[in-house]
XYZ file of C-alpha atoms in Angstrom:
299
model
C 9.293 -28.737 -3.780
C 8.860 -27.110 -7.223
C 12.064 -24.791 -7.946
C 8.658 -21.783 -8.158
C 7.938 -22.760 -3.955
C 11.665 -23.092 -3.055
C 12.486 -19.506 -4.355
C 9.019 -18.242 -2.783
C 10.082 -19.882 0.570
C 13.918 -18.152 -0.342
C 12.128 -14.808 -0.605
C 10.066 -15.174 2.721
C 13.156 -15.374 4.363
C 14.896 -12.322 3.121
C 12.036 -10.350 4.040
C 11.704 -11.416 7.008
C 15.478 -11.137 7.652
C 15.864 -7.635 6.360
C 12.628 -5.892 8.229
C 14.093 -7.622 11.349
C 17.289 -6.316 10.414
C 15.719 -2.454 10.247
C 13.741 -3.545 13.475
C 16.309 -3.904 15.892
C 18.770 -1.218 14.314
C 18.102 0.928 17.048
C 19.905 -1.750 19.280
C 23.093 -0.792 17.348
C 22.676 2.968 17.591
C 21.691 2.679 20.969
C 25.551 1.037 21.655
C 26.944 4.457 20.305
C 25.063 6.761 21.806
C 27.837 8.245 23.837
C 29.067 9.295 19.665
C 26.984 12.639 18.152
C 24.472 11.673 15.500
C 25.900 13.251 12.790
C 28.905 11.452 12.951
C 27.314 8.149 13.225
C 25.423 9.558 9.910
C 29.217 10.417 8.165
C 30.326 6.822 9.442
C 27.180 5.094 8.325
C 27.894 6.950 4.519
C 31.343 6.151 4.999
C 32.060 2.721 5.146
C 28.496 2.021 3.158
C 30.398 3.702 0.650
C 33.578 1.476 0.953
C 31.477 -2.081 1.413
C 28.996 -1.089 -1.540
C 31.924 -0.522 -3.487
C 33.505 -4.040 -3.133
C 29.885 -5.443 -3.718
C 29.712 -3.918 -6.963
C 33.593 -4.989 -8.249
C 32.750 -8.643 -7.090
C 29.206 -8.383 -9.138
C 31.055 -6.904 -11.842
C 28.642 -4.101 -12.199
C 30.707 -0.989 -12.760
C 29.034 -1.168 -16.348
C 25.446 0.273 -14.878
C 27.314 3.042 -12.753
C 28.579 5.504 -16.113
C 25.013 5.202 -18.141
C 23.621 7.176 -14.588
C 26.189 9.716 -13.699
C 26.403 11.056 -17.704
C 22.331 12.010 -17.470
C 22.491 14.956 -15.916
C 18.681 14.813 -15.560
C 18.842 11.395 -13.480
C 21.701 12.668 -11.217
C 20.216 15.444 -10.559
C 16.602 13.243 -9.377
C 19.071 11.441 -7.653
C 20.826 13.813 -5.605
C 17.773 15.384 -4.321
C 16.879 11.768 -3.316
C 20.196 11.344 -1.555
C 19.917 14.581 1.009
C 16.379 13.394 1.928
C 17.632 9.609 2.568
C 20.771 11.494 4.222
C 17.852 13.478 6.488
C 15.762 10.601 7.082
C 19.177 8.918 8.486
C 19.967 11.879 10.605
C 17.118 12.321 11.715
C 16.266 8.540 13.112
C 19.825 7.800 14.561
C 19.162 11.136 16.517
C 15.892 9.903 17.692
C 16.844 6.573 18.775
C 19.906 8.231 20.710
C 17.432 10.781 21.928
C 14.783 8.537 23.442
C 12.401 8.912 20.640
C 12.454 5.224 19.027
C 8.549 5.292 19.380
C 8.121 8.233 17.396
C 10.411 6.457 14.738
C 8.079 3.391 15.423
C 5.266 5.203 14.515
C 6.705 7.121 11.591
C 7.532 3.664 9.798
C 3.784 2.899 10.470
C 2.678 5.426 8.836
C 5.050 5.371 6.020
C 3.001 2.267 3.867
C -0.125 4.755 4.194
C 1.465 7.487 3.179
C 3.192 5.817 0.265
C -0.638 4.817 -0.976
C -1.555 8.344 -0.992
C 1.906 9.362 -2.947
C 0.992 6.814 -5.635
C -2.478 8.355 -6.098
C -1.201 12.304 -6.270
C 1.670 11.032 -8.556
C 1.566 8.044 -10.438
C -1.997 7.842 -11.427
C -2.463 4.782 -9.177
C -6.053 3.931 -8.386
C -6.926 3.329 -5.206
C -10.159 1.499 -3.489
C -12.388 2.751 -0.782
C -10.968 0.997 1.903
C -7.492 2.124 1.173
C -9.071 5.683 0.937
C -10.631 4.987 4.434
C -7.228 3.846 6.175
C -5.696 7.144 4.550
C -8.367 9.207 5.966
C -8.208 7.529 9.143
C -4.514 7.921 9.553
C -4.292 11.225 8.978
C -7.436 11.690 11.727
C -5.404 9.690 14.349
C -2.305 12.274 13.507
C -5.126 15.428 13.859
C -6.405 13.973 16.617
C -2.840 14.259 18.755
C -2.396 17.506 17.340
C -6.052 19.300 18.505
C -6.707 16.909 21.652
C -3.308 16.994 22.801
C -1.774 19.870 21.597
C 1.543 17.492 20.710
C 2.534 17.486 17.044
C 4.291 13.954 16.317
C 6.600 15.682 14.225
C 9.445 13.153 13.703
C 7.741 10.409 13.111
C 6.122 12.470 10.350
C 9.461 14.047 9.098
C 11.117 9.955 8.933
C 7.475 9.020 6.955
C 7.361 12.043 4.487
C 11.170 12.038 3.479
C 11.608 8.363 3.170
C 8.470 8.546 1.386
C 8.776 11.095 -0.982
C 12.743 9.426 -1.236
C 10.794 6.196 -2.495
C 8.811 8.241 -5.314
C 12.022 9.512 -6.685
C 13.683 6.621 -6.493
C 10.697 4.879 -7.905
C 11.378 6.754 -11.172
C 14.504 6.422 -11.790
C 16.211 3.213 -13.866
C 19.130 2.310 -11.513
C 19.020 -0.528 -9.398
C 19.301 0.028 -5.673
C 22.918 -1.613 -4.847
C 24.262 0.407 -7.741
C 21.415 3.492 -6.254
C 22.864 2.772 -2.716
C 26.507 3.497 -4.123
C 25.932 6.640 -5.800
C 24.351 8.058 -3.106
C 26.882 7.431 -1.196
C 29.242 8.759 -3.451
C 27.494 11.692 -3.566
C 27.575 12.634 0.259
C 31.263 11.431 0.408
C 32.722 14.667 0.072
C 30.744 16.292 2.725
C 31.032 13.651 5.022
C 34.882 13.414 4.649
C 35.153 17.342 4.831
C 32.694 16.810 8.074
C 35.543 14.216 9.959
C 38.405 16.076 8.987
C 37.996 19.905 10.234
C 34.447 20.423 12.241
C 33.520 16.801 14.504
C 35.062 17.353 17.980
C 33.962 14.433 20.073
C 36.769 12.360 21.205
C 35.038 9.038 19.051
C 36.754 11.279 15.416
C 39.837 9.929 15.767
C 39.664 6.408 15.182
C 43.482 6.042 15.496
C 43.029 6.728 19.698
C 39.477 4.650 19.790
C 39.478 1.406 21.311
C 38.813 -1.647 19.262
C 35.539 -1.959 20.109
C 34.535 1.216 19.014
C 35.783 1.391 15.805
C 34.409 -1.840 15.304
C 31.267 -0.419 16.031
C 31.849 2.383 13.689
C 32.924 0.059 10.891
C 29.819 -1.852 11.154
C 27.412 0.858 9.821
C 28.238 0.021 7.022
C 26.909 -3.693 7.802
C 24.012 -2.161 9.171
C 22.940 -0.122 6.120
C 23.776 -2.735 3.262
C 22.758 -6.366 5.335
C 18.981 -5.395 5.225
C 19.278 -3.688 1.904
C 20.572 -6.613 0.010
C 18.317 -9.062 2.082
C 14.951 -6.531 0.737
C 16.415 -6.722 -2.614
C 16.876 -10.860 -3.047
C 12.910 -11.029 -1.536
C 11.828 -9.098 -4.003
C 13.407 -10.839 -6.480
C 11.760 -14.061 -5.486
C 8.445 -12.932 -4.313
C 5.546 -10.609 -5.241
C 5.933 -6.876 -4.080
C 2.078 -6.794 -2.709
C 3.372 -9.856 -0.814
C 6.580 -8.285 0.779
C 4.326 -4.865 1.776
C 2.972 -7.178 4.979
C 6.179 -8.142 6.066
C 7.201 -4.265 6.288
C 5.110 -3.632 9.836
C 7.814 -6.173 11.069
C 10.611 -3.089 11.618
C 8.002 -1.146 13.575
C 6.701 -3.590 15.648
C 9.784 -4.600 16.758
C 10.767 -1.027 17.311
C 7.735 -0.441 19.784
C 8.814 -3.612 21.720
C 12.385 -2.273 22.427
C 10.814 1.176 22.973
C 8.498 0.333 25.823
C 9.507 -3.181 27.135
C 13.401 -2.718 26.876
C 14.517 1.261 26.799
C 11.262 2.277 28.676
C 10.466 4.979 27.015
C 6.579 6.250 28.263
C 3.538 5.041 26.622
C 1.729 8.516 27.397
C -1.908 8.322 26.032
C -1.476 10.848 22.567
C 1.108 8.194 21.983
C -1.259 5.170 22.174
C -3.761 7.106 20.976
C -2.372 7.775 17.623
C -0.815 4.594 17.478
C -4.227 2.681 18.222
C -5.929 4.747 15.155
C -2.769 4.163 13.136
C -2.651 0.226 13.724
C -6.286 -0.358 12.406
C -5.713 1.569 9.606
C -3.590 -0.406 8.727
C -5.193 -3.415 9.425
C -8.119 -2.064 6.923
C -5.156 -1.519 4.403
C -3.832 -5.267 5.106
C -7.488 -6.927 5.065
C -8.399 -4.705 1.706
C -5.292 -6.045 0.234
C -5.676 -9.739 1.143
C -9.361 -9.387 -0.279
C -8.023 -7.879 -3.387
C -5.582 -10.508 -3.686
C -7.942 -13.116 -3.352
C -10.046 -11.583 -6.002
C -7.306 -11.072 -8.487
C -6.206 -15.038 -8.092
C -10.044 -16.574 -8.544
C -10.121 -13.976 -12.109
């Protein structure tokens, strides 16, 4: 196997490793959902803080760190990305502890779409009729639940548009996403410490009474937030990024699955309905991509 195949097969791996990762986080919240959201959210920041911090000293890259916080213009890019990732956060640990993991399934689905549509209203990015179509018929499967069924899918369209619109300002900015991981991190940090110390009340804030299991639990947010991360990062490293956009329906597929066949949550029909109009969307997106592949290779 040429050393080009080995590192294509390496990069397969981590893809599918870190979307399974993100698919069955909500197997992890689930075990602390006796714990309010928002402090699993200051945990999560917490000790993501602490672990991306020892990744960075045993990388040796506190030299990229400096170059971003003294330009004022990228921190401040930056920390406008960091409350929306912070929301995003919030806002699907509180749905997964909240009995909403298919609304978070079906905000993830609709996040590739939506990300299309960003890079056409703000990068210039062209795009072809078929990715137009999926758009179009995305946003009717969303209209439809809204008019027919009078229910607005609202979180999975909140977790969509801020990771979204998160990845566009992230997408222009030069810091890698370890080092991007970090700072936002370190930018919450303050807040989340001032959050522990005088206004949580649940009895899960004082680690020092906890039982083992517990804090372990806590601790591993961190785990949960960086594992995947690095995983995305070495697969798209190795691989093309058109190529790692198919493995991405992974985390919401395997969201739906613990949603219906292991939490039971209730399939009710503006549910599937959406969902149905949402899945072949994207498998016009998918097919229009493989096609465009194809053509791009036989050039």
């Amino acid at each position: 196997m040429t050393d080009s195949a080995l590192r294509g097969r390496q990069g397969v791996l981590f893809a599918i490793a870190a979307y399974t990762m993100w698919g069955v986080a909500p197997i992890y919240f689930k075990l602390l959902q006796a714990v309010p959201a928002l402090e699993i959210l200051s945990h999560r920041i917490l000790w993501s803080f602490v672990l991306v911090l020892m990744l960075i000293l045993l990388l040796r890259r506190k030299d990229r760190i400096m170059p971003i916080l003294r330009h004022r213009s990228h921190m401040l890019k930056l920390t406008l990305a960091t409350f929306l990732l912070a929301g995003n956060w919030f806002l699907f640990i509180w749905a997964i502890n909240n009995d909403h993991i298919l609304d978070a399934s079906l905000g993830y689905y609709i996040n590739p779409l939506l990300n299309v549509a960003i890079g056409m209203a703000f990068f210039s990015e062209r795009m072809r009729k078929m990715q137009l179509l999926a758009i179009a018929l995305a946003v009717t499967g969303v209209l439809i639940q809204i008019i027919s069924f009078g229910s607005v899918p609202w979180i999975a369209l909140t977790l969509a548009f801020s990771f979204a619109t998160y990845g566009a300002i992230r997408k222009r900015l030069p810091v890698d996403s370890i080092t991007g991981l970090w700072l936002e991190t370190l930018i919450l940090l303050p807040i989340v410490l001032f959050y522990l110390a005088f206004i949580a009340e649940s009895a899960a804030v004082d680690m020092t009474t906890n039982s083992w299991q517990l804090n372990s639990l806590l601790v591993a947010a961190g785990i949960v937030t960086t594992a995947p991360l690095l995983c995305f990062t070495a697969a798209a490293q190795r691989i093309r990024y058109s190529t790692l956009g198919f493995f991405q329906y992974i985390g919401p597929s395997m969201m739906f699955i613990l949603a219906v066949w292991v939490y039971g949550e209730p399939l009710a029909t503006d549910k599937l309905v959406t969902f149905a109009i949402i899945w072949s969307a994207l498998l016009l997106y998918s097919l229009d991509t493989l096609v465009h592949q194809h053509r791009s290779r036989r050039a």
